[in-house]
Short mmCIF file of C-alpha atoms in Angstrom, two decimals:
data_model
loop_
_atom_site.label_atom_id
_atom_site.label_comp_id
_atom_site.label_asym_id
_atom_site.label_seq_id
_atom_site.Cartn_x
_atom_site.Cartn_y
_atom_site.Cartn_z
CA UNK G 1 -0.01 0.01 0.01
CA UNK G 2 1.49 3.36 -0.92
CA UNK G 3 2.18 5.46 2.11
CA UNK G 4 3.46 9.03 1.57
CA UNK G 5 5.17 9.12 4.96
CA UNK G 6 4.79 8.28 8.60
CA UNK G 7 5.46 11.30 10.82
CA UNK G 8 6.08 11.50 14.54
CA UNK G 9 4.36 14.76 15.44
CA UNK G 10 3.22 16.42 18.62
CA UNK G 11 5.26 17.28 21.69
CA UNK G 12 6.97 13.92 22.03
CA UNK G 13 8.59 14.59 18.60
CA UNK G 14 10.44 17.61 20.02
CA UNK G 15 13.41 16.61 22.26
CA UNK G 16 13.15 17.95 25.75
CA UNK G 17 9.72 19.59 25.35
CA UNK G 18 7.31 18.89 28.21
CA UNK G 19 4.88 16.27 26.90
CA UNK G 20 2.27 13.72 28.01
CA UNK G 21 3.76 10.27 27.47
CA UNK G 22 1.67 9.63 24.33
CA UNK G 23 3.11 9.44 20.89
CA UNK G 24 1.23 11.25 18.07
CA UNK G 25 1.70 9.51 14.70
CA UNK G 26 0.35 10.70 11.36
CA UNK G 27 0.26 8.08 8.63
CA UNK G 28 0.04 10.18 5.48
CA UNK G 29 -1.50 8.60 2.43
CA UNK G 30 -2.87 9.72 -0.96
CA UNK G 31 -6.58 10.45 -0.94
CA UNK G 32 -7.46 7.32 -2.82
CA UNK G 33 -5.77 5.12 -0.27
CA UNK G 34 -7.72 6.16 2.82
CA UNK G 35 -10.32 3.40 2.68
CA UNK G 36 -7.92 0.52 2.06
CA UNK G 37 -5.44 1.93 4.62
CA UNK G 38 -8.27 2.12 7.23
CA UNK G 39 -9.16 -1.54 6.45
CA UNK G 40 -5.54 -2.54 6.78
CA UNK G 41 -5.38 -0.88 10.25
CA UNK G 42 -8.61 -2.58 11.29
CA UNK G 43 -7.23 -5.95 10.25
CA UNK G 44 -4.16 -5.14 12.39
CA UNK G 45 -6.46 -4.79 15.42
CA UNK G 46 -7.15 -1.05 15.35
CA UNK G 47 -10.71 0.23 15.99
CA UNK G 48 -11.98 2.74 13.50
CA UNK G 49 -13.29 5.87 15.35
CA UNK G 50 -14.14 8.06 12.31
CA UNK G 51 -12.59 11.51 11.77
CA UNK G 52 -13.37 12.98 15.13
CA UNK G 53 -14.56 16.16 13.49
CA UNK G 54 -11.44 16.68 11.33
CA UNK G 55 -11.90 16.42 7.63
CA UNK G 56 -9.47 14.20 5.69
CA UNK G 57 -8.23 12.51 8.88
CA UNK G 58 -9.24 9.19 10.33
CA UNK G 59 -8.56 8.29 13.93
CA UNK G 60 -8.01 4.56 14.42
CA UNK G 61 -7.68 3.52 18.10
CA UNK G 62 -4.67 1.33 18.84
CA UNK G 63 -5.33 -2.16 20.00
CA UNK G 64 -2.99 -1.75 22.98
CA UNK G 65 -1.24 0.90 25.01
CA UNK G 66 2.36 -0.19 24.40
CA UNK G 67 3.55 2.37 23.61
CA UNK G 68 0.71 4.82 24.36
CA UNK G 69 -0.09 6.47 21.03
CA UNK G 70 -2.66 8.35 19.01
CA UNK G 71 -2.48 7.32 15.35
CA UNK G 72 -4.09 9.32 12.62
CA UNK G 73 -4.54 8.36 8.96
CA UNK G 74 -4.25 11.61 7.06
CA UNK G 75 -4.67 12.67 3.43
CA UNK G 76 -1.40 14.01 2.02
CA UNK G 77 -1.09 17.80 1.64
CA UNK G 78 -4.11 18.67 3.71
CA UNK G 79 -4.20 21.49 6.30
CA UNK G 80 -4.18 19.06 9.15
CA UNK G 81 -0.91 17.49 7.97
CA UNK G 82 0.67 20.80 7.06
CA UNK G 83 -0.28 22.18 10.51
CA UNK G 84 1.40 19.31 12.37
CA UNK G 85 4.54 19.50 10.28
CA UNK G 86 4.68 23.29 10.51
CA UNK G 87 4.45 23.22 14.32
CA UNK G 88 7.08 20.48 14.62
CA UNK G 89 9.41 22.31 12.22
CA UNK G 90 9.04 25.68 14.00
CA UNK G 91 9.65 24.26 17.48
CA UNK G 92 12.70 22.32 16.34
CA UNK G 93 14.16 25.46 14.72
CA UNK G 94 13.22 28.12 17.27
CA UNK G 95 14.25 27.84 20.95
CA UNK G 96 12.23 30.95 21.90
CA UNK G 97 9.02 29.39 20.61
CA UNK G 98 10.04 26.01 22.15
CA UNK G 99 10.42 27.73 25.57
CA UNK G 100 7.12 29.65 25.31
CA UNK G 101 5.17 26.51 24.23
CA UNK G 102 6.75 24.40 26.93
CA UNK G 103 5.88 27.01 29.56
CA UNK G 104 2.21 27.15 28.41
CA UNK G 105 1.98 23.35 28.41
CA UNK G 106 3.40 23.16 31.93
CA UNK G 107 1.01 25.80 33.23
CA UNK G 108 -1.97 24.06 31.70
CA UNK G 109 -0.85 20.75 33.12
CA UNK G 110 -1.22 21.93 36.68
CA UNK G 111 -4.76 23.14 36.24
CA UNK G 112 -7.04 20.87 38.36
CA UNK G 113 -9.64 18.96 36.39
CA UNK G 114 -8.24 20.00 33.03
CA UNK G 115 -10.04 18.33 30.09
CA UNK G 116 -8.60 17.78 26.66
CA UNK G 117 -10.67 20.42 24.95
CA UNK G 118 -9.57 23.09 27.48
CA UNK G 119 -5.94 21.92 27.16
CA UNK G 120 -6.00 22.24 23.34
CA UNK G 121 -7.79 25.69 23.56
CA UNK G 122 -5.31 26.87 26.20
CA UNK G 123 -2.40 26.21 23.79
CA UNK G 124 -4.08 28.00 20.87
CA UNK G 125 -2.69 31.51 21.32
CA UNK G 126 1.00 30.30 21.44
CA UNK G 127 0.30 27.86 18.58
CA UNK G 128 -0.80 30.85 16.43
CA UNK G 129 2.54 32.48 17.25
CA UNK G 130 4.27 29.25 16.30
CA UNK G 131 2.37 29.01 13.00
CA UNK G 132 3.20 32.70 12.28
CA UNK G 133 6.62 31.54 11.14
CA UNK G 134 5.12 28.89 8.78
CA UNK G 135 3.92 29.16 5.14
CA UNK G 136 0.26 28.69 6.19
CA UNK G 137 -2.12 31.42 5.02
CA UNK G 138 -3.91 33.69 7.46
CA UNK G 139 -7.16 31.89 6.56
CA UNK G 140 -5.58 28.50 7.33
CA UNK G 141 -4.27 29.77 10.65
CA UNK G 142 -7.73 31.02 11.51
CA UNK G 143 -9.24 27.64 10.58
CA UNK G 144 -6.75 25.92 12.84
CA UNK G 145 -7.51 28.28 15.70
CA UNK G 146 -11.28 27.77 15.36
CA UNK G 147 -10.84 24.03 15.23
CA UNK G 148 -8.69 24.06 18.35
CA UNK G 149 -10.95 26.39 20.33
CA UNK G 150 -14.30 24.73 19.50
CA UNK G 151 -16.06 22.70 22.15
#
């Protein structure tokens, strides 16, 4: 099956950045391969959970927790993929952004009763600063912000 790439994204992909101990993996495929790739993951024991509200991304649940991971099957070239790669690239290249993002994540982590939607929304302002150094358009950055801050 043709796979464009498999990318380790998210905070665990950035050495030394504070992170939950969960790998974030994007399996990037051409649009026409999404259905057979989903079936292949299901046959490997993953449970198909749909797109969880993100167009052109499927979210198969891993059959075990070793290692703890979120796996996403993503259409190549889409905003979701470009967003993940842009954030990773900016944080690897810019220690100032790395420090700011790490500080925000640590502050959010100590909030009692923090739920995932609040955590993502709480990172959104610094993520917009991180994306400011990317090649994403203003409209794309707005779309990402709106996605991250919705309930």
